[in-house]
Short mmCIF file of C-alpha atoms (C1' of nucleotides) in Angstrom, two decimals:
data_model
loop_
_atom_site.label_atom_id
_atom_site.label_comp_id
_atom_site.label_asym_id
_atom_site.label_seq_id
_atom_site.Cartn_x
_atom_site.Cartn_y
_atom_site.Cartn_z
CA MET A 1 51.76 -141.96 50.11
CA PRO A 2 51.04 -142.12 53.80
CA GLU A 3 47.37 -141.64 54.90
CA LEU A 4 46.07 -142.13 58.02
CA PRO A 5 45.47 -146.13 57.69
CA GLU A 6 49.39 -145.79 57.16
CA VAL A 7 50.12 -143.02 59.39
CA GLU A 8 47.72 -145.07 62.03
CA THR A 9 50.32 -148.74 61.23
CA VAL A 10 53.13 -146.97 62.14
CA ARG A 11 51.34 -145.44 65.21
CA ARG A 12 50.54 -148.92 66.74
CA SER A 13 54.39 -150.71 65.86
CA LEU A 14 56.09 -147.23 68.05
CA ALA A 15 53.03 -147.72 70.73
CA GLU A 16 54.56 -151.72 71.43
CA VAL A 17 57.94 -150.82 71.71
CA ILE A 18 59.08 -146.71 72.35
CA PRO A 19 56.48 -145.48 75.41
CA GLY A 20 58.80 -145.15 78.11
CA GLN A 21 61.61 -144.53 77.00
CA THR A 22 64.40 -141.51 76.98
CA ILE A 23 65.80 -140.34 74.02
CA ALA A 24 69.64 -140.15 74.80
CA GLY A 25 70.65 -138.14 71.63
CA VAL A 26 69.95 -137.02 68.34
CA THR A 27 72.15 -137.22 64.95
CA GLN A 28 71.36 -135.08 62.22
CA ARG A 29 71.99 -135.48 58.48
CA ALA A 30 72.95 -132.91 55.81
CA PHE A 31 68.87 -132.08 55.60
CA THR A 32 69.01 -130.60 59.29
CA GLY A 33 65.38 -129.24 58.20
CA ALA A 34 64.04 -132.46 58.87
CA LEU A 35 64.13 -131.65 62.08
CA ASP A 36 62.30 -128.34 63.18
CA SER A 37 59.99 -126.25 65.94
CA PRO A 38 57.83 -123.39 65.49
CA LEU A 39 58.47 -122.17 69.09
CA PRO A 40 60.84 -119.54 69.53
CA GLY A 41 64.55 -120.35 71.11
CA VAL A 42 64.15 -123.38 70.88
CA GLU A 43 66.92 -125.75 69.40
CA PRO A 44 65.22 -128.56 68.79
CA ALA A 45 67.93 -131.31 68.54
CA THR A 46 69.06 -130.20 72.24
CA SER A 47 65.98 -129.81 74.22
CA LEU A 48 64.97 -133.17 73.36
CA ILE A 49 67.48 -134.77 74.70
CA GLY A 50 66.81 -136.38 77.91
CA ALA A 51 63.17 -136.62 77.44
CA GLY A 52 60.84 -139.01 77.88
CA ILE A 53 58.64 -140.47 75.13
CA LEU A 54 55.26 -140.66 76.84
CA ARG A 55 53.16 -141.98 73.97
CA ALA A 56 52.38 -142.73 70.13
CA GLU A 57 49.64 -140.61 69.35
CA ARG A 58 47.71 -139.87 65.46
CA ARG A 59 45.51 -137.32 64.87
CA GLY A 60 44.47 -137.05 60.89
CA LYS A 61 48.14 -138.06 59.01
CA TYR A 62 50.43 -136.50 61.89
CA LEU A 63 52.00 -138.68 64.36
CA ILE A 64 52.26 -137.30 67.73
CA LEU A 65 54.49 -138.17 70.46
CA PRO A 66 53.61 -136.28 73.57
CA LEU A 67 57.55 -135.77 75.50
CA SER A 68 57.85 -135.65 79.22
CA THR A 69 58.79 -132.34 78.89
CA GLY A 70 55.16 -131.16 78.36
CA LEU A 71 56.43 -130.11 74.56
CA SER A 72 56.05 -133.16 71.74
CA LEU A 73 57.63 -134.40 68.49
CA VAL A 74 54.53 -133.95 65.56
CA VAL A 75 55.75 -136.37 62.61
CA HIS A 76 54.27 -135.88 59.12
CA LEU A 77 55.28 -138.62 56.16
CA ARG A 78 53.72 -136.33 53.73
CA MET A 79 54.65 -138.76 50.82
CA THR A 80 57.79 -140.50 50.57
CA GLY A 81 58.98 -139.99 54.39
CA ARG A 82 59.40 -142.97 56.57
CA LEU A 83 59.76 -144.01 60.14
CA LEU A 84 62.08 -147.02 61.03
CA LEU A 85 62.86 -148.49 64.30
CA VAL A 86 66.55 -149.88 63.68
CA SER A 87 69.56 -151.18 66.09
CA GLY A 88 71.54 -147.57 67.17
CA GLU A 89 74.30 -149.48 65.64
CA SER A 90 72.86 -149.81 62.08
CA ALA A 91 74.38 -148.07 58.98
CA PRO A 92 72.24 -144.50 57.34
CA VAL A 93 68.63 -145.53 55.65
CA ARG A 94 68.83 -144.70 52.18
CA PHE A 95 67.35 -140.70 52.89
CA GLU A 96 67.98 -141.12 56.61
CA HIS A 97 67.98 -136.74 58.35
CA LEU A 98 67.42 -137.38 61.50
CA ALA A 99 68.03 -140.18 64.11
CA ILE A 100 66.52 -140.29 67.85
CA HIS A 101 69.14 -142.14 70.08
CA LEU A 102 66.98 -144.24 72.51
CA ASN A 103 67.64 -145.26 75.96
CA SER A 104 67.23 -148.61 74.72
CA GLY A 105 69.69 -149.10 71.95
CA ARG A 106 67.67 -148.47 70.20
CA ASP A 107 67.06 -145.64 66.94
CA LEU A 108 64.21 -144.08 65.91
CA ARG A 109 65.14 -142.91 62.51
CA PHE A 110 63.66 -141.03 60.18
CA ALA A 111 63.85 -141.38 55.93
CA ASP A 112 62.34 -139.13 53.21
CA GLN A 113 63.36 -139.13 49.52
CA ARG A 114 61.75 -135.97 48.69
CA LYS A 115 62.43 -133.95 51.69
CA PHE A 116 58.64 -132.93 52.21
CA GLY A 117 57.88 -134.94 55.55
CA ARG A 118 58.61 -132.85 59.20
CA VAL A 119 59.76 -134.13 62.64
CA SER A 120 58.47 -130.91 64.63
CA LEU A 121 59.27 -130.16 68.17
CA VAL A 122 55.81 -128.17 68.93
CA ASP A 123 53.75 -126.99 72.77
CA GLU A 124 50.24 -127.64 74.10
CA GLY A 125 49.10 -124.64 72.31
CA TYR A 126 50.46 -125.60 68.44
CA LEU A 127 49.27 -129.05 69.04
CA ALA A 128 46.08 -127.42 69.86
CA ASP A 129 46.02 -125.17 67.55
CA LEU A 130 46.12 -128.16 65.17
CA GLY A 131 43.62 -130.44 66.97
CA HIS A 132 41.31 -127.44 65.90
CA ARG A 133 42.30 -126.84 62.39
CA LEU A 134 41.56 -130.74 61.58
CA GLY A 135 38.95 -131.54 60.52
CA PRO A 136 36.65 -134.89 62.79
CA GLU A 137 37.99 -138.46 62.71
CA PRO A 138 36.94 -140.24 59.61
CA LEU A 139 36.61 -143.46 61.79
CA ASP A 140 35.19 -141.28 65.43
CA ALA A 141 31.43 -142.71 65.65
CA ARG A 142 30.89 -138.98 67.18
CA LEU A 143 31.33 -138.24 63.21
CA THR A 144 27.80 -138.90 61.28
CA GLY A 145 26.33 -139.02 57.74
CA LYS A 146 24.27 -136.05 58.72
CA MET A 147 27.19 -134.12 60.28
CA LEU A 148 29.35 -135.14 57.74
CA HIS A 149 26.19 -133.95 54.82
CA HIS A 150 25.83 -130.56 56.79
CA ARG A 151 29.23 -130.11 55.69
CA LEU A 152 29.24 -130.66 52.44
CA GLN A 153 26.08 -128.64 52.00
CA ARG A 154 28.16 -125.24 52.48
CA ARG A 155 30.98 -126.74 49.51
CA PRO A 156 30.24 -126.31 46.33
CA GLY A 157 33.41 -127.03 44.97
CA LYS A 158 34.12 -130.57 43.58
CA ILE A 159 33.91 -133.34 46.01
CA LYS A 160 37.29 -134.92 45.67
CA ASN A 161 38.92 -132.09 46.72
CA VAL A 162 36.29 -130.96 49.35
CA LEU A 163 37.17 -134.76 50.58
CA LEU A 164 40.83 -133.39 50.52
CA ASP A 165 40.72 -130.93 52.79
CA GLN A 166 41.45 -131.85 55.76
CA HIS A 167 40.02 -128.85 57.23
CA LEU A 168 36.76 -131.04 56.55
CA ILE A 169 37.74 -134.32 57.83
CA ALA A 170 41.58 -135.66 58.38
CA GLY A 171 43.49 -138.04 57.40
CA LEU A 172 42.04 -138.96 53.56
CA GLY A 173 44.65 -138.38 50.65
CA ASN A 174 44.70 -138.92 47.27
CA ILE A 175 44.38 -142.99 47.05
CA TYR A 176 41.68 -143.82 50.02
CA VAL A 177 39.01 -141.12 48.18
CA ASP A 178 39.60 -141.96 44.65
CA GLU A 179 38.63 -146.04 46.10
CA ALA A 180 35.25 -144.24 48.25
CA LEU A 181 34.39 -142.48 45.22
CA TYR A 182 34.62 -145.33 43.03
CA ARG A 183 32.92 -147.63 45.59
CA THR A 184 30.14 -145.28 45.83
CA ARG A 185 29.92 -144.43 42.23
CA ILE A 186 29.98 -140.46 42.97
CA HIS A 187 32.16 -139.13 40.27
CA PRO A 188 35.20 -137.07 42.12
CA GLU A 189 33.79 -133.58 40.05
CA GLN A 190 30.41 -133.81 41.22
CA PRO A 191 29.99 -130.51 43.69
CA ALA A 192 29.96 -131.30 47.24
CA LEU A 193 26.46 -129.29 47.83
CA THR A 194 24.36 -131.65 45.87
CA LEU A 195 25.16 -134.59 47.69
CA THR A 196 22.11 -135.92 49.05
CA TYR A 197 21.72 -136.58 52.89
CA GLU A 198 22.23 -140.76 51.50
CA ASP A 199 24.25 -139.91 49.64
CA ALA A 200 27.49 -138.79 51.98
CA ALA A 201 25.85 -141.52 54.31
CA ARG A 202 26.66 -143.73 52.12
CA LEU A 203 30.48 -142.12 51.18
CA LEU A 204 30.95 -141.69 55.54
CA ARG A 205 30.93 -145.57 55.54
CA ALA A 206 32.67 -146.82 52.05
CA VAL A 207 35.50 -144.44 54.19
CA ARG A 208 35.27 -146.32 56.93
CA LEU A 209 35.38 -149.43 55.53
CA ILE A 210 38.02 -148.59 53.35
CA LEU A 211 40.28 -147.02 56.21
CA ARG A 212 39.30 -149.93 58.32
CA LEU A 213 40.56 -152.65 55.77
CA ALA A 214 43.45 -150.67 54.98
CA ILE A 215 44.30 -150.70 58.66
CA SER A 216 43.84 -154.21 59.40
CA ARG A 217 46.42 -154.76 56.02
CA GLN A 218 49.31 -152.67 58.14
CA GLY A 219 48.31 -149.87 54.98
CA THR A 220 49.48 -149.37 50.90
CA THR A 221 52.52 -149.50 49.80
CA PHE A 222 52.11 -148.44 46.14
CA SER A 223 55.68 -146.76 46.24
CA SER A 224 57.56 -145.92 49.35
CA PHE A 225 55.58 -146.73 52.46
CA GLU A 226 56.62 -149.12 54.81
CA ASN A 227 56.10 -149.61 58.84
CA PRO A 228 59.06 -149.20 61.38
CA TYR A 229 60.47 -152.47 60.36
CA GLY A 230 60.81 -151.96 56.68
CA GLU A 231 58.35 -154.08 55.69
CA ALA A 232 55.37 -153.07 52.99
CA GLY A 233 51.40 -153.16 53.65
CA SER A 234 49.70 -155.24 51.75
CA ASN A 235 46.26 -153.32 50.96
CA ALA A 236 47.38 -151.98 47.79
CA ALA A 237 46.85 -155.34 46.18
CA PHE A 238 43.37 -154.79 46.96
CA LEU A 239 42.29 -151.69 45.69
CA ARG A 240 39.87 -151.50 42.60
CA ALA A 241 40.42 -148.28 40.93
CA TYR A 242 43.32 -146.29 42.43
CA GLY A 243 46.19 -146.18 39.61
CA ARG A 244 44.11 -148.54 37.22
CA ALA A 245 43.91 -146.40 34.55
CA LYS A 246 47.80 -147.46 33.44
CA GLY A 247 48.22 -150.54 31.69
CA GLY A 248 43.81 -151.04 30.08
CA ASN A 249 42.87 -151.98 33.90
CA HIS A 250 38.53 -152.65 33.58
CA CYS A 251 36.06 -151.47 36.10
CA PRO A 252 35.22 -154.71 38.18
CA ARG A 253 31.54 -154.01 37.99
CA CYS A 254 31.04 -153.12 34.31
CA GLY A 255 33.98 -153.78 32.68
CA THR A 256 34.70 -150.13 31.41
CA PRO A 257 38.13 -149.11 30.73
CA PHE A 258 38.89 -147.19 33.67
CA LYS A 259 39.99 -143.38 33.12
CA ARG A 260 42.48 -141.37 34.71
CA LEU A 261 41.93 -137.98 35.01
CA VAL A 262 43.19 -134.76 36.94
CA VAL A 263 41.11 -133.11 39.60
CA GLY A 264 42.77 -130.87 42.07
CA GLY A 265 45.69 -131.15 40.20
CA ARG A 266 45.56 -134.54 41.70
CA GLY A 267 45.91 -138.27 39.58
CA THR A 268 42.22 -139.07 39.41
CA THR A 269 40.76 -143.01 38.73
CA ILE A 270 37.54 -143.16 37.56
CA CYS A 271 34.80 -146.27 36.22
CA PRO A 272 33.30 -143.61 33.33
CA ARG A 273 30.76 -145.51 33.40
CA CYS A 274 29.83 -145.83 36.74
CA GLN A 275 31.21 -142.68 37.99
CA VAL A 276 28.98 -139.75 36.17
CA ILE A 277 27.96 -136.08 37.43
CA LEU A 278 24.74 -136.14 38.41
CA ASP A 279 22.32 -133.17 37.49
CA MET A 280 21.78 -130.64 40.76
CA PRO A 281 18.44 -131.89 43.07
CA ILE A 282 15.73 -129.56 42.47
CA PRO A 283 15.74 -127.73 45.60
CA GLY A 284 12.24 -127.23 47.44
CA PRO A 285 9.61 -129.99 48.56
CA THR A 286 9.70 -131.15 44.94
CA ILE A 287 8.27 -134.79 45.45
CA SER A 288 11.40 -135.66 42.35
CA PRO A 289 12.71 -139.00 44.00
CA SER A 290 16.89 -137.99 44.40
CA PRO A 291 19.02 -139.75 42.34
CA ASP A 292 19.91 -143.58 43.00
CA ARG A 293 23.58 -143.72 43.19
CA HIS A 294 23.20 -147.49 44.50
CA GLY A 295 27.35 -149.07 44.92
CA GLU A 296 28.44 -148.98 48.45
CA VAL A 297 29.38 -152.49 49.59
CA VAL A 298 27.19 -154.28 47.08
CA GLU A 299 29.56 -155.62 44.62
CA GLY A 300 29.11 -156.79 40.52
CA THR A 301 25.62 -155.02 40.42
CA PRO A 302 25.85 -152.99 37.36
CA PRO A 303 25.37 -149.71 36.26
CA ASP A 304 21.58 -150.11 34.61
CA SER A 305 20.21 -151.36 37.76
CA ARG A 306 20.95 -147.45 38.14
CA THR A 307 17.25 -145.84 38.80
CA ASP A 308 17.52 -142.99 36.07
CA ARG A 309 15.93 -139.72 36.64
"C1'" DA B 1 35.00 -118.63 54.22
"C1'" DC B 2 36.85 -120.72 50.07
"C1'" DA B 3 38.52 -122.31 45.54
"C1'" DC B 4 41.98 -121.70 43.24
"C1'" DT B 5 47.16 -122.31 41.68
"C1'" DG B 6 52.14 -122.15 42.27
"C1'" DC B 7 56.41 -124.32 44.87
"C1'" DC B 8 59.03 -127.60 47.26
"C1'" DC B 9 61.36 -132.04 46.50
"C1'" DT B 10 64.00 -135.95 43.64
"C1'" DG B 11 63.78 -141.07 42.04
"C1'" DC B 12 62.17 -143.24 38.46
"C1'" DG B 13 60.35 -144.65 34.54
"C1'" DA B 14 58.96 -143.20 29.60
"C1'" DG B 15 60.48 -142.26 25.67
"C1'" DC B 16 64.03 -141.36 21.97
"C1'" DT C 1 73.27 -147.40 27.19
"C1'" DG C 2 72.37 -143.00 28.03
"C1'" DC C 3 69.91 -138.98 28.53
"C1'" DT C 4 66.12 -135.70 28.94
"C1'" DC C 5 61.51 -134.84 30.63
"C1'" DG C 6 57.42 -135.19 32.78
"C1'" DC C 7 55.05 -137.31 36.67
"C1'" DA C 8 54.17 -138.20 41.24
"C1'" DG C 9 50.87 -135.05 45.50
"C1'" DG C 10 50.23 -133.09 50.70
"C1'" DG C 11 50.47 -128.62 53.05
"C1'" DC C 12 50.80 -124.07 52.57
"C1'" DA C 13 51.15 -119.37 50.88
"C1'" DG C 14 49.45 -116.31 48.03
"C1'" DT C 15 45.56 -114.48 45.02
"C1'" DG C 16 41.17 -113.76 43.52
#
DNA sequence: ACACTGCCCTGCGAGC
DNA sequence: TGCTCGCAGGGCAGTG
């Protein structure tokens, strides 16, 4: 499932190759809905022809290709979408819906088993609106633990659902949210507004660590993710929690079997011993110590070392 | 403004 | 071997 690290992996590969190239043609296959445009009167397949590709950018899980025409191609891979760079003479890949022929003789192919992904031709206004709707980039240094804490304080919902909300923070999906909550020993159903400043700061540090490592490993290939050259990412072998409830895997910290929950309709993996829902902190100037959840980057710390309330 | 649910979509693995 | 069925989940619309 392409999340921020996977989209960033695709972006980096494309950024090496496609800027400066011109779109010579477009071939749509049976599922023509893969290429669309919200702009009235714009037929994307014909509008693309002759356009130069200026850059390869990313915002959250969206890949953005600004064009010389002033419009931009916005790609969302959703669950199973893939963008591939192949020779223009290659046969269609499996589940291919769209081929963008470049003047170099290469093709940018869009394939998607589940037809969830989209390639959209949009204008500046749409792009600005998208940027406005999405929350800050988790790897942007301007986002601080204090800001995240402030945002969480207005959210009574479960922390996992809130982290998946792209308006709060952009780019996180099911895999990396489970990993970050496991690392910080925060239960996915903990109400977001009960997290302390320390919790929020630790969570942000864990998210950044996990995302950076995943990017360095070219993303997580759990089922179908591939970079534009058809190569799998290597991060799946390093996941500690996500998907490990199956097969009787145990928490590497405390040896407790992982447990599968459904939170917000998403399959969720937790260690039922390390990740426990804590009571609401007592509001006001009471000098009760906030629960110390430990975790974070420290490995091998038994949960018994937690400071009980 | 926010939470929650259902929808889209189809290959795959489990179970019989 | 071959069938059925449920699972995977990001974003969005609709509802409360």
